[in-house]
mmCIF file of C-alpha atoms in Angstrom:
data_model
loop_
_atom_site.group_PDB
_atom_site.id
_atom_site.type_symbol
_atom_site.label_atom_id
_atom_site.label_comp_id
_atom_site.label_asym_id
_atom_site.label_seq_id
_atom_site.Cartn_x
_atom_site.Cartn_y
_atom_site.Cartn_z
ATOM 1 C CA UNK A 21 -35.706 3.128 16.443
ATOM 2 C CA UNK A 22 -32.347 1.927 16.595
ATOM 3 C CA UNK A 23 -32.274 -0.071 13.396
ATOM 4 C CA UNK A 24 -30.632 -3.474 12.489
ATOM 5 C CA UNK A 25 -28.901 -5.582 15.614
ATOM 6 C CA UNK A 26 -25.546 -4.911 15.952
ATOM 7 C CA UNK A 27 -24.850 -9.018 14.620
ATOM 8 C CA UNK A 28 -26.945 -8.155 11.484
ATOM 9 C CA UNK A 29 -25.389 -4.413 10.892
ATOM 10 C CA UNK A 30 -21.579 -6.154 11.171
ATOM 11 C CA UNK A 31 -22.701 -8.726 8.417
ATOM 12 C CA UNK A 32 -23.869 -6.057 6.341
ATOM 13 C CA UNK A 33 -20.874 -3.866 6.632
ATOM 14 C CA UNK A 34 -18.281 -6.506 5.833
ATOM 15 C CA UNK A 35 -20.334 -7.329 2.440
ATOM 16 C CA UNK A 36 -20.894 -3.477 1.913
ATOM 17 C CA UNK A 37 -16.922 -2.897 2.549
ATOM 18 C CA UNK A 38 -16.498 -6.017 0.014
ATOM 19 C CA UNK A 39 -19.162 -4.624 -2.558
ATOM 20 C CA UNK A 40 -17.507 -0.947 -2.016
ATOM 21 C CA UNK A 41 -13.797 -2.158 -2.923
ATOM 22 C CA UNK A 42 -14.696 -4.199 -5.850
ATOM 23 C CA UNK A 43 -16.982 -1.237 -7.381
ATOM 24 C CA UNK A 44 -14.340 1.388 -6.556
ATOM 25 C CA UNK A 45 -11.895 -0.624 -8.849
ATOM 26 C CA UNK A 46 -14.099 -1.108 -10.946
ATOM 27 C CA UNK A 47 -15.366 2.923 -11.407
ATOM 28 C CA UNK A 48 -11.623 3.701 -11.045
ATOM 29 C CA UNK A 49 -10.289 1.489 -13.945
ATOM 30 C CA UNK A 50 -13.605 3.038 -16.287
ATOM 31 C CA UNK A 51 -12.960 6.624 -14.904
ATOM 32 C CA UNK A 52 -9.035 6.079 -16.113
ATOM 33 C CA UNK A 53 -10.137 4.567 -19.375
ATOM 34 C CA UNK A 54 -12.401 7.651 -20.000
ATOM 35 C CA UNK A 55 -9.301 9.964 -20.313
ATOM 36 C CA UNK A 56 -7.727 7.663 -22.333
ATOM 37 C CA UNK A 57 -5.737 5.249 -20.087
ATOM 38 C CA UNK A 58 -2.159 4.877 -18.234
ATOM 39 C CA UNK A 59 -0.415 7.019 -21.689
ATOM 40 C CA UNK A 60 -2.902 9.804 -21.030
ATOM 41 C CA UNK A 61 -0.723 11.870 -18.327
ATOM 42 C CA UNK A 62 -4.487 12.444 -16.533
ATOM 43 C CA UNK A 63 -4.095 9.846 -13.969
ATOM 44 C CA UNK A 64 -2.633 12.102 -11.180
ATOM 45 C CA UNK A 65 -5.607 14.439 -12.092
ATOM 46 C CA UNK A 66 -8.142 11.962 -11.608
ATOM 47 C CA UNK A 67 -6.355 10.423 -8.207
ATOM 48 C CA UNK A 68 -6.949 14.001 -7.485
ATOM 49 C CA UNK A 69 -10.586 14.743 -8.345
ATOM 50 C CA UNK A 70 -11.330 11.470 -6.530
ATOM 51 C CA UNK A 71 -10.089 13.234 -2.950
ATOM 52 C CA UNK A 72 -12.320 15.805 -4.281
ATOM 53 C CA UNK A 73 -15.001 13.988 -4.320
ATOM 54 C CA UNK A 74 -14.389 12.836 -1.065
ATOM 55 C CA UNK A 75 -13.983 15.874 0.559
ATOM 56 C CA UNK A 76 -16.879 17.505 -1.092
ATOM 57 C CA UNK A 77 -19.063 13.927 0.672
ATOM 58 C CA UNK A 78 -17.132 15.265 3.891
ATOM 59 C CA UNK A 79 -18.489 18.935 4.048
ATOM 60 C CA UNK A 80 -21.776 17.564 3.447
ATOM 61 C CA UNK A 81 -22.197 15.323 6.406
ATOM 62 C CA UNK A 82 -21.000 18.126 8.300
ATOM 63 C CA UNK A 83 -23.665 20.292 6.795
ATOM 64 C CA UNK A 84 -26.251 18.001 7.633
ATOM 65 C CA UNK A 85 -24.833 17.078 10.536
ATOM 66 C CA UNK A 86 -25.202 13.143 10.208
ATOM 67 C CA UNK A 87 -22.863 10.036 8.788
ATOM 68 C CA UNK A 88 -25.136 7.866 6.800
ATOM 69 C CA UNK A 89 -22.244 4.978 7.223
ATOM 70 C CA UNK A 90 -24.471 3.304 9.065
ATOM 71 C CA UNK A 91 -27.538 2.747 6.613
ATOM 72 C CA UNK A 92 -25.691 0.270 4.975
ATOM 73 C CA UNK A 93 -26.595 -1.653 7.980
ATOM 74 C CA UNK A 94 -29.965 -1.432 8.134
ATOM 75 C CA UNK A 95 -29.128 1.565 11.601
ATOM 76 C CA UNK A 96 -29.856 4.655 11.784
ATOM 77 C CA UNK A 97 -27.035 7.411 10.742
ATOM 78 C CA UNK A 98 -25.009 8.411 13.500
ATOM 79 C CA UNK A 99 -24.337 12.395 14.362
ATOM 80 C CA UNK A 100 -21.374 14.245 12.921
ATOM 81 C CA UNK A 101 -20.162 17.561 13.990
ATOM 82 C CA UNK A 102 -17.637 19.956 12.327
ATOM 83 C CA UNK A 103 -14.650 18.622 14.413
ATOM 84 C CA UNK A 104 -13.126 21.162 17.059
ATOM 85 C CA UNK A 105 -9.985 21.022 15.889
ATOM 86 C CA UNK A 106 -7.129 23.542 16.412
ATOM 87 C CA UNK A 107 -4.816 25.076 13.846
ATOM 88 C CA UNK A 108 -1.911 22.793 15.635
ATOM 89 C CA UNK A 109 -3.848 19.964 15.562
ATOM 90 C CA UNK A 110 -4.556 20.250 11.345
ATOM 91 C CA UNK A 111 -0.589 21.025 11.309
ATOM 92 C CA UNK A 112 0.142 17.998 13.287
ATOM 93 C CA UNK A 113 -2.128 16.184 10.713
ATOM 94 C CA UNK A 114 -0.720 17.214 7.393
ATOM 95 C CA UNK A 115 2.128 13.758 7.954
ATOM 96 C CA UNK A 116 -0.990 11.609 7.660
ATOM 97 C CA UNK A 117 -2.981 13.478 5.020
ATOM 98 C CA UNK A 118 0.270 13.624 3.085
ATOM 99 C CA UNK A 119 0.860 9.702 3.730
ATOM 100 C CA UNK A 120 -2.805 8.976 2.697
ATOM 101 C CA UNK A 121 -2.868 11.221 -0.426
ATOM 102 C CA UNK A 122 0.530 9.666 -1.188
ATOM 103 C CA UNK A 123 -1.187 6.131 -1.162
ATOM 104 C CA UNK A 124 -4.251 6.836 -3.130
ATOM 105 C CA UNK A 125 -2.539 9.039 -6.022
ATOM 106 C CA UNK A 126 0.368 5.693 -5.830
ATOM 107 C CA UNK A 127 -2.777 2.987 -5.849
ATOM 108 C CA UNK A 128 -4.444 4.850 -8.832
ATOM 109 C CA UNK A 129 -1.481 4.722 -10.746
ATOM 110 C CA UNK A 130 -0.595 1.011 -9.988
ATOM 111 C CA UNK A 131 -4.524 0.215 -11.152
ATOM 112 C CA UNK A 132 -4.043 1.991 -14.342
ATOM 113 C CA UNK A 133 -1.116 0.448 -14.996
ATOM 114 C CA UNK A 134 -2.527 -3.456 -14.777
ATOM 115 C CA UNK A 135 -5.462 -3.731 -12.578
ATOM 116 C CA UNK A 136 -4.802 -7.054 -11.401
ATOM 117 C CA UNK A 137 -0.836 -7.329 -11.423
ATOM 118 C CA UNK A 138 -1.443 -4.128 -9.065
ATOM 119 C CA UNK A 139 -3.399 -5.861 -6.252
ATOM 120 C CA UNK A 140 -0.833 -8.588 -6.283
ATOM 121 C CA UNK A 141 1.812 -5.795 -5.717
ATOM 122 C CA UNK A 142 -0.573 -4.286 -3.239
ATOM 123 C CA UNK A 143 -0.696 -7.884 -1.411
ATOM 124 C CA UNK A 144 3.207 -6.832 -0.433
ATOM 125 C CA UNK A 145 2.038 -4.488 1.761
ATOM 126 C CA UNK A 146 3.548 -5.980 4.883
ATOM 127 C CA UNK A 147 6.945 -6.427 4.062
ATOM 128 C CA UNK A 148 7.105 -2.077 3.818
ATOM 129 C CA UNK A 149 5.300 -2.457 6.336
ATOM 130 C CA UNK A 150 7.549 -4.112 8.753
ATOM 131 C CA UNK A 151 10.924 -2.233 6.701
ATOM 132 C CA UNK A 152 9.352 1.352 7.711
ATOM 133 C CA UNK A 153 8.193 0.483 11.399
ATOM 134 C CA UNK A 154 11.623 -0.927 12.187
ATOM 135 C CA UNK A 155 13.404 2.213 10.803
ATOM 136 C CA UNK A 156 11.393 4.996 11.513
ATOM 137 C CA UNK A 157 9.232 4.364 14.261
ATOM 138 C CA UNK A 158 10.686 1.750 16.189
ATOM 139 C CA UNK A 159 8.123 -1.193 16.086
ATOM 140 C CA UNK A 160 10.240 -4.199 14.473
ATOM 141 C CA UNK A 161 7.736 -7.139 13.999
ATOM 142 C CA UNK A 162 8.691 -10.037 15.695
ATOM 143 C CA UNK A 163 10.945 -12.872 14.343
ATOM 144 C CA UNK A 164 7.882 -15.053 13.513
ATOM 145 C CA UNK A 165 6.526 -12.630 11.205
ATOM 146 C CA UNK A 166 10.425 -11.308 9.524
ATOM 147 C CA UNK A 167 10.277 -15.220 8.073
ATOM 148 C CA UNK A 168 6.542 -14.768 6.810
ATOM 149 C CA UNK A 169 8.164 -11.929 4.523
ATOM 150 C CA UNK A 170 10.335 -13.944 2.211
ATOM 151 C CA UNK A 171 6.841 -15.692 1.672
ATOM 152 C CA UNK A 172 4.900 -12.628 0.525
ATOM 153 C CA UNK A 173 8.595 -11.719 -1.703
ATOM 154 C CA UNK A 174 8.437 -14.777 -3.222
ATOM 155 C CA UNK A 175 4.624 -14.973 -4.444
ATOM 156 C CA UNK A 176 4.836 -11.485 -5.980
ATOM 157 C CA UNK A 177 8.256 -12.398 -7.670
ATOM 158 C CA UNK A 178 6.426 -15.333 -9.003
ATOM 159 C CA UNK A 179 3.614 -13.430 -10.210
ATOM 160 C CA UNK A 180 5.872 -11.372 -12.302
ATOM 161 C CA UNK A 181 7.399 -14.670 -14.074
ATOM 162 C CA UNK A 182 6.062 -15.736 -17.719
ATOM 163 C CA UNK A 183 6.787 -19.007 -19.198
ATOM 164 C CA UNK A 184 7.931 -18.668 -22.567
ATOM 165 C CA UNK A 185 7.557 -21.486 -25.403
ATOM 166 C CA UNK A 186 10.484 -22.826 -24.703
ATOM 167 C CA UNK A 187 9.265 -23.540 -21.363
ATOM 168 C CA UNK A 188 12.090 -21.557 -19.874
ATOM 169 C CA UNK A 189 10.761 -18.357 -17.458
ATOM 170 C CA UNK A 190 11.540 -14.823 -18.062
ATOM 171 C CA UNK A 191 10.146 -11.534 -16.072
ATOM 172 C CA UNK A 192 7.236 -9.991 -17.748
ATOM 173 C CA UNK A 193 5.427 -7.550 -15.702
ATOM 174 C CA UNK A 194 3.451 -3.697 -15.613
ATOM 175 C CA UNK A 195 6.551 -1.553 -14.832
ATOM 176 C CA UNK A 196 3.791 0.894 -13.475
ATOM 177 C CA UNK A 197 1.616 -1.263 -11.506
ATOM 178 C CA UNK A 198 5.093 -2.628 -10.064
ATOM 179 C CA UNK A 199 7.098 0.747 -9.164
ATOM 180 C CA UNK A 200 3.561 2.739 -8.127
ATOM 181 C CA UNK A 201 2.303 -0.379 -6.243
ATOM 182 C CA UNK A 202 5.358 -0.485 -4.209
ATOM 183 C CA UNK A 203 5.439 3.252 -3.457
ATOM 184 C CA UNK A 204 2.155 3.020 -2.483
ATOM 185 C CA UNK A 205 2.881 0.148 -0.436
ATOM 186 C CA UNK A 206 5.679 2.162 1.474
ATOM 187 C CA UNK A 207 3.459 5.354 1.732
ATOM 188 C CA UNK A 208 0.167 3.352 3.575
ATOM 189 C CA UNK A 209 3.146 1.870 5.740
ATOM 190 C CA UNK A 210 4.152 5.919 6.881
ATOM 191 C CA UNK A 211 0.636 6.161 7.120
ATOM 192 C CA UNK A 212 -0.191 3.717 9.629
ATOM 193 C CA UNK A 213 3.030 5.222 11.637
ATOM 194 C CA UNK A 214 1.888 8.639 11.966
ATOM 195 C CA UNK A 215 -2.004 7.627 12.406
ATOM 196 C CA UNK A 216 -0.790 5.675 15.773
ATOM 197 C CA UNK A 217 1.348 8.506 16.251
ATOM 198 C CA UNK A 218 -1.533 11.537 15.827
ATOM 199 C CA UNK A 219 -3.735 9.307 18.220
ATOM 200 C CA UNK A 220 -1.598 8.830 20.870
ATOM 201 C CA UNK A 221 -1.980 12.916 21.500
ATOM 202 C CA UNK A 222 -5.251 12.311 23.295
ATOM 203 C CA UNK A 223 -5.745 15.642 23.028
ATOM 204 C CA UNK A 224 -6.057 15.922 19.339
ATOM 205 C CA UNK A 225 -8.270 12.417 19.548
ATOM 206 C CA UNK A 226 -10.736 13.451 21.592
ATOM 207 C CA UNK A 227 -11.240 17.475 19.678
ATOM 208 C CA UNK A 228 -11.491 14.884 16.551
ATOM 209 C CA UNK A 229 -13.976 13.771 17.862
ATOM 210 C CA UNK A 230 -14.184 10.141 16.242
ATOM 211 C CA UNK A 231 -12.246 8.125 13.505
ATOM 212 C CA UNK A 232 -15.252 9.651 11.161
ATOM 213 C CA UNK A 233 -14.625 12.983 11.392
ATOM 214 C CA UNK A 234 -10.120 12.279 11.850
ATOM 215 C CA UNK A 235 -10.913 10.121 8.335
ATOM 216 C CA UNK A 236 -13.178 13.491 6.832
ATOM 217 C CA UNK A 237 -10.174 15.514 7.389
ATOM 218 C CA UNK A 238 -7.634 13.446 5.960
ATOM 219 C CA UNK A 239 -9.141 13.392 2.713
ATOM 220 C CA UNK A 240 -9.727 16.959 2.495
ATOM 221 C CA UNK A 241 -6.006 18.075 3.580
ATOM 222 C CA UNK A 242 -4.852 15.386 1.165
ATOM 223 C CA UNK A 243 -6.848 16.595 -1.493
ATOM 224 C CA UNK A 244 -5.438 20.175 -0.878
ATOM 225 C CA UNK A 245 -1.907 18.512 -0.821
ATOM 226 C CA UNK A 246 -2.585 16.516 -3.978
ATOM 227 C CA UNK A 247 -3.792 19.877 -6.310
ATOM 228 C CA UNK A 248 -0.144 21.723 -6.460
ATOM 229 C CA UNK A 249 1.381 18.402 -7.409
ATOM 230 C CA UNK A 250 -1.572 17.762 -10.056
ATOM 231 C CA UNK A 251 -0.615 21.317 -11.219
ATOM 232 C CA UNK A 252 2.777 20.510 -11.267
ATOM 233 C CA UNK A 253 3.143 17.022 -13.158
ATOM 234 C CA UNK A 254 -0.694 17.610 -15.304
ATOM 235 C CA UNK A 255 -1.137 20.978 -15.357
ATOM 236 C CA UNK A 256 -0.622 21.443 -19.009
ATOM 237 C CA UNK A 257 -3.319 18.368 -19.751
ATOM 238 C CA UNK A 258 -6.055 20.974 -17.166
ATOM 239 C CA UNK A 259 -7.954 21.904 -19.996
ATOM 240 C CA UNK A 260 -8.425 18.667 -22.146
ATOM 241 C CA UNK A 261 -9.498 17.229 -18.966
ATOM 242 C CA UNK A 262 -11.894 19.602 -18.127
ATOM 243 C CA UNK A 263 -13.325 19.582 -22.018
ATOM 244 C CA UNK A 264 -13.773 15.643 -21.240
ATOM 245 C CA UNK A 265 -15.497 16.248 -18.009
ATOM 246 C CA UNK A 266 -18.093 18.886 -19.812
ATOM 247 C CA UNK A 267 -18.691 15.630 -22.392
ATOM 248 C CA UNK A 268 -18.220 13.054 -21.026
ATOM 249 C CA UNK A 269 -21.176 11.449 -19.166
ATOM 250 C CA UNK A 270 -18.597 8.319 -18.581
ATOM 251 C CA UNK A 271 -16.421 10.305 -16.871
ATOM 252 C CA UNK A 272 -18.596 12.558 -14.978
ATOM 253 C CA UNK A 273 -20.492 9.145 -13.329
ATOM 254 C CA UNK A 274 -17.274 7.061 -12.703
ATOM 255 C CA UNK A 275 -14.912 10.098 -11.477
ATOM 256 C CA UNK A 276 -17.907 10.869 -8.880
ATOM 257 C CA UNK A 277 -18.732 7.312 -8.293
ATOM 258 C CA UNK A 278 -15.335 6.197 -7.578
ATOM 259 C CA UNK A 279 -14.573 8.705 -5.178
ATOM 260 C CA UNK A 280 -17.965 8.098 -3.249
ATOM 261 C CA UNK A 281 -17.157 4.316 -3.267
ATOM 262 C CA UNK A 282 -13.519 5.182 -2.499
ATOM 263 C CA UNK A 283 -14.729 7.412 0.866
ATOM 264 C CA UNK A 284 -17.794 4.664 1.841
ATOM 265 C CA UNK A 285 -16.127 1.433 1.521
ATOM 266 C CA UNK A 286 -13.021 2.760 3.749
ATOM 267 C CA UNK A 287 -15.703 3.910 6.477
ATOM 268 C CA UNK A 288 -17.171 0.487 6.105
ATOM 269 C CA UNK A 289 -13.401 -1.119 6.827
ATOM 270 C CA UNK A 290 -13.178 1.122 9.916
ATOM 271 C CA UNK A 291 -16.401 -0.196 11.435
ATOM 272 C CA UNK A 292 -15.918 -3.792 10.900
ATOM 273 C CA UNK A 293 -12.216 -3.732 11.976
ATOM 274 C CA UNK A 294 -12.874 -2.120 15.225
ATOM 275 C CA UNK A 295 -15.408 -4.197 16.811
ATOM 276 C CA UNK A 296 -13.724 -7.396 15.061
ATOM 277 C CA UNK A 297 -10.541 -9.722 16.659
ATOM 278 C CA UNK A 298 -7.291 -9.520 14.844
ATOM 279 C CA UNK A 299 -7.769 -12.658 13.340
ATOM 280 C CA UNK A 300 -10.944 -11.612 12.150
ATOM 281 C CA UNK A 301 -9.577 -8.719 10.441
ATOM 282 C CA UNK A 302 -6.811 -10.163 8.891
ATOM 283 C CA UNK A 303 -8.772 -13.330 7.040
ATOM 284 C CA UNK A 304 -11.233 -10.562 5.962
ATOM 285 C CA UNK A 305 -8.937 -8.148 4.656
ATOM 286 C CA UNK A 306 -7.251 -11.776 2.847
ATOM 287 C CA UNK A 307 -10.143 -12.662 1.626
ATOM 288 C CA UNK A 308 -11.357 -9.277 0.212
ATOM 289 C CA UNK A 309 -7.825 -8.791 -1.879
ATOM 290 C CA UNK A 310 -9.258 -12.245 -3.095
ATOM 291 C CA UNK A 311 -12.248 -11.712 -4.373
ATOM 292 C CA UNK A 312 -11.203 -7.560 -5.576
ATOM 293 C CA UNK A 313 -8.854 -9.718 -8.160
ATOM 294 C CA UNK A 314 -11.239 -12.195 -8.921
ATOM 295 C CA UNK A 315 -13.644 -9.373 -9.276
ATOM 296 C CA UNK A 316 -11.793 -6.851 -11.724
ATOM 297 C CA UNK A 317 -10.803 -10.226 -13.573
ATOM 298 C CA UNK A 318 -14.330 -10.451 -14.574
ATOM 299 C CA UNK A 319 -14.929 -7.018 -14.850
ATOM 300 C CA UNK A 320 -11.811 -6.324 -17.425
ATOM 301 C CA UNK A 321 -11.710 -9.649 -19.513
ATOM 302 C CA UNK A 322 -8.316 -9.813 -18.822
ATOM 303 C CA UNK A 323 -7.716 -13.267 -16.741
ATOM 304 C CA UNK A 324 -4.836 -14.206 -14.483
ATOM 305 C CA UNK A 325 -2.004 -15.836 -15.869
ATOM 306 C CA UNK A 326 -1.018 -19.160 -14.052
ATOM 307 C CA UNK A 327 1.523 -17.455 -12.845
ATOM 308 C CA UNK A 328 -0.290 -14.857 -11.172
ATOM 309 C CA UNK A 329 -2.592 -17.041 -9.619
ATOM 310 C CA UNK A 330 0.320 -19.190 -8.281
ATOM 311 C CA UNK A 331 2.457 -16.228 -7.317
ATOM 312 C CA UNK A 332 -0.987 -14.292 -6.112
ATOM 313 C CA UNK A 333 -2.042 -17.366 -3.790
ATOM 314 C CA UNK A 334 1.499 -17.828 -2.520
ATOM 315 C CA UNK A 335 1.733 -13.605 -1.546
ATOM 316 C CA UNK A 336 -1.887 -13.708 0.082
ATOM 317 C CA UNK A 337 -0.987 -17.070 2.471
ATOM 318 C CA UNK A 338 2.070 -14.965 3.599
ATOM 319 C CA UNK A 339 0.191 -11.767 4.601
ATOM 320 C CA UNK A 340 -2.552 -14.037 6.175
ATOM 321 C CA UNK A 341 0.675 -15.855 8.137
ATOM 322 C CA UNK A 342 2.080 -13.045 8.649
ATOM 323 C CA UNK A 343 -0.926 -11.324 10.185
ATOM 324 C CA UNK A 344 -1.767 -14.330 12.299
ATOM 325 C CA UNK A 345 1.645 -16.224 13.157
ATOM 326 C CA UNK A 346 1.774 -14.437 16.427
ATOM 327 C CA UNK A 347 -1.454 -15.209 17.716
ATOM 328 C CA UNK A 348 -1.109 -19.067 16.382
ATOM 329 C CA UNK A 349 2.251 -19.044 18.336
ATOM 330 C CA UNK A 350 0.640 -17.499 21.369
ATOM 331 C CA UNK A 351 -2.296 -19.823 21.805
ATOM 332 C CA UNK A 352 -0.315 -22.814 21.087
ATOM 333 C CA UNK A 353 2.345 -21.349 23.802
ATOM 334 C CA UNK A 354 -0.571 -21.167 26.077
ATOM 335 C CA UNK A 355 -2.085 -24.334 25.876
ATOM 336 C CA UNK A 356 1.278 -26.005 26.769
ATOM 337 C CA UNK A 357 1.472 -23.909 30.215
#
């Protein structure tokens, strides 16, 4: 029995990916406030755990030898072997485990710092994005897209505005969602250079065996990367966070939940976004940042400023123009010849 048609199983992904992002916030922001919040000097430690929790999830499915992914969508869980990877291959790897760790510890500390301001800083993604291909790995975006940029600039700029009563504007923003949310920004732009890089060994690819089993691995290397650095910068706060964990039912649920959520809703992504179009993929990925913020709004009490949700709308048309200028352009070049 093969399940759900394919039609039904891509509906049910996309709202699964949705439902996954908004929850992981969600779990992340209670799992945060369990060790006391952005002053605690735990957050590395639980960006940490969370990879742990992932790569735990990852062991498993190799010990049972199936992905459940693919219940979500009413089909039957797919088959996942240990991959056949060599030692060069995991070396060749540790660029993008490092990039990906980088990312999530960088994301965890933005969200701690201001939920909300820190998708809006997230919602710059591109313009790293486009700063970090042209430098390091030679894949400038085309002129149509450079003048999307000051767009996305401008809306998060905005966003960071507050009108005082003297109606005259001054910048009031999370320091830590800003400078983490831009670092994390830069690091998921190395990491989508050295993911096209690792794939274009077909080699490596095809030992991997799938983007399941490439994504399994990530997480565990990056969770080995991200323990000497927890040691490093937390190591002195180990033992009040593993009192709290013995405690704290709060924590225990939301540390585990987050990372599960964390680890599903990015398998989710994968399986919509390859069998969708570009344009496709970038409204969806527009809309989700959408509705996460609308989401953790709800979820936190706190609401968005009008200047956030002016800045935030004017950042999210750029990356949607940005992502789709060059197919616009394209057709419309077409039709005239």
């Amino acid at each position: 029995m093969a399940g759900a048609p394919d039609s039904v199983a891509l509906l049910l992904f996309f709202v699964f990916w949705y439902a996954g992002n908004m929850k992981y916030n969600e779990y992340n922001t209670a799992a945060l406030t369990a060790v006391g919040g952005k002053t605690s000097g735990l957050t590395m430690t639980v960006a940490t755990m969370q990879l742990g929790v992932c790569a735990v999830y990852a062991f498993i499915t190799w010990a049972v030898k199936l992905n459940p992914a693919k219940i979500f969508g009413l089909q039957m869980p797919e088959r996942q072997n240990v991959p056949q990877v060599t030692k060069a291959d995991l070396i060749k790897s540790i660029p993008l485990a490092f990039c990906a760790a980088g990312a999530h510890a960088a994301t965890v500390f933005a969200l701690g710092g201001d939920p909300l301001f820190g998708q809006i800083v997230k919602s710059a993604e591109p313009v790293l994005a486009a700063i970090v291909g042209t430098v390091f790995y030679a894949k400038a975006p085309s002129f149509y897209k450079v003048c999307c940029l000051p767009i996305i600039v401008g809306g998060v700029a905005f966003a960071s505005l507050k009108k005082g009563i003297d109606g005259s504007y001054s910048l009031k923003f999370d320091a830590t969602a800003l400078i983490f949310g831009m670092l994390a920004n830069a690091f998921a732009a190395f990491k989508g250079g050295e993911n096209s890089k690792l794939l274009s060994d077909k080699g490596v690819a095809q030992r991997y065996g799938g983007v399941g089993n490439q994504f399994a691995v990530t997480q565990i290397v990056g969770f080995v990367i991200l323990l000497p650095i927890m040691y490093a910068t937390e190591g002195d706060m180990l033992q009040t966070f593993v009192e709290k964990l013995k405690t704290d039912s709060s924590l225990q649920f939301n540390l585990v939940m987050s990372g599960l959520s964390f680890y599903i809703y990015n398998e989710l992504a994968t399986y919509t976004l390859q069998v969708t179009g570009a344009v496709t993929a970038s409204v969806a990925n527009t809309a989700k940042r959408v509705i996460v913020m609308v989401y953790m709004a709800a979820v936190t009490g706190k609401a968005l400023t009008e200047e956030q949700k002016i800045g935030s709308g004017i950042a999210i048309f750029g990356v949607l123009l940005y992502s789709l200028i060059d197919d616009l352009l394209k057709s419309k070049k077409g039709k005239k010849d």
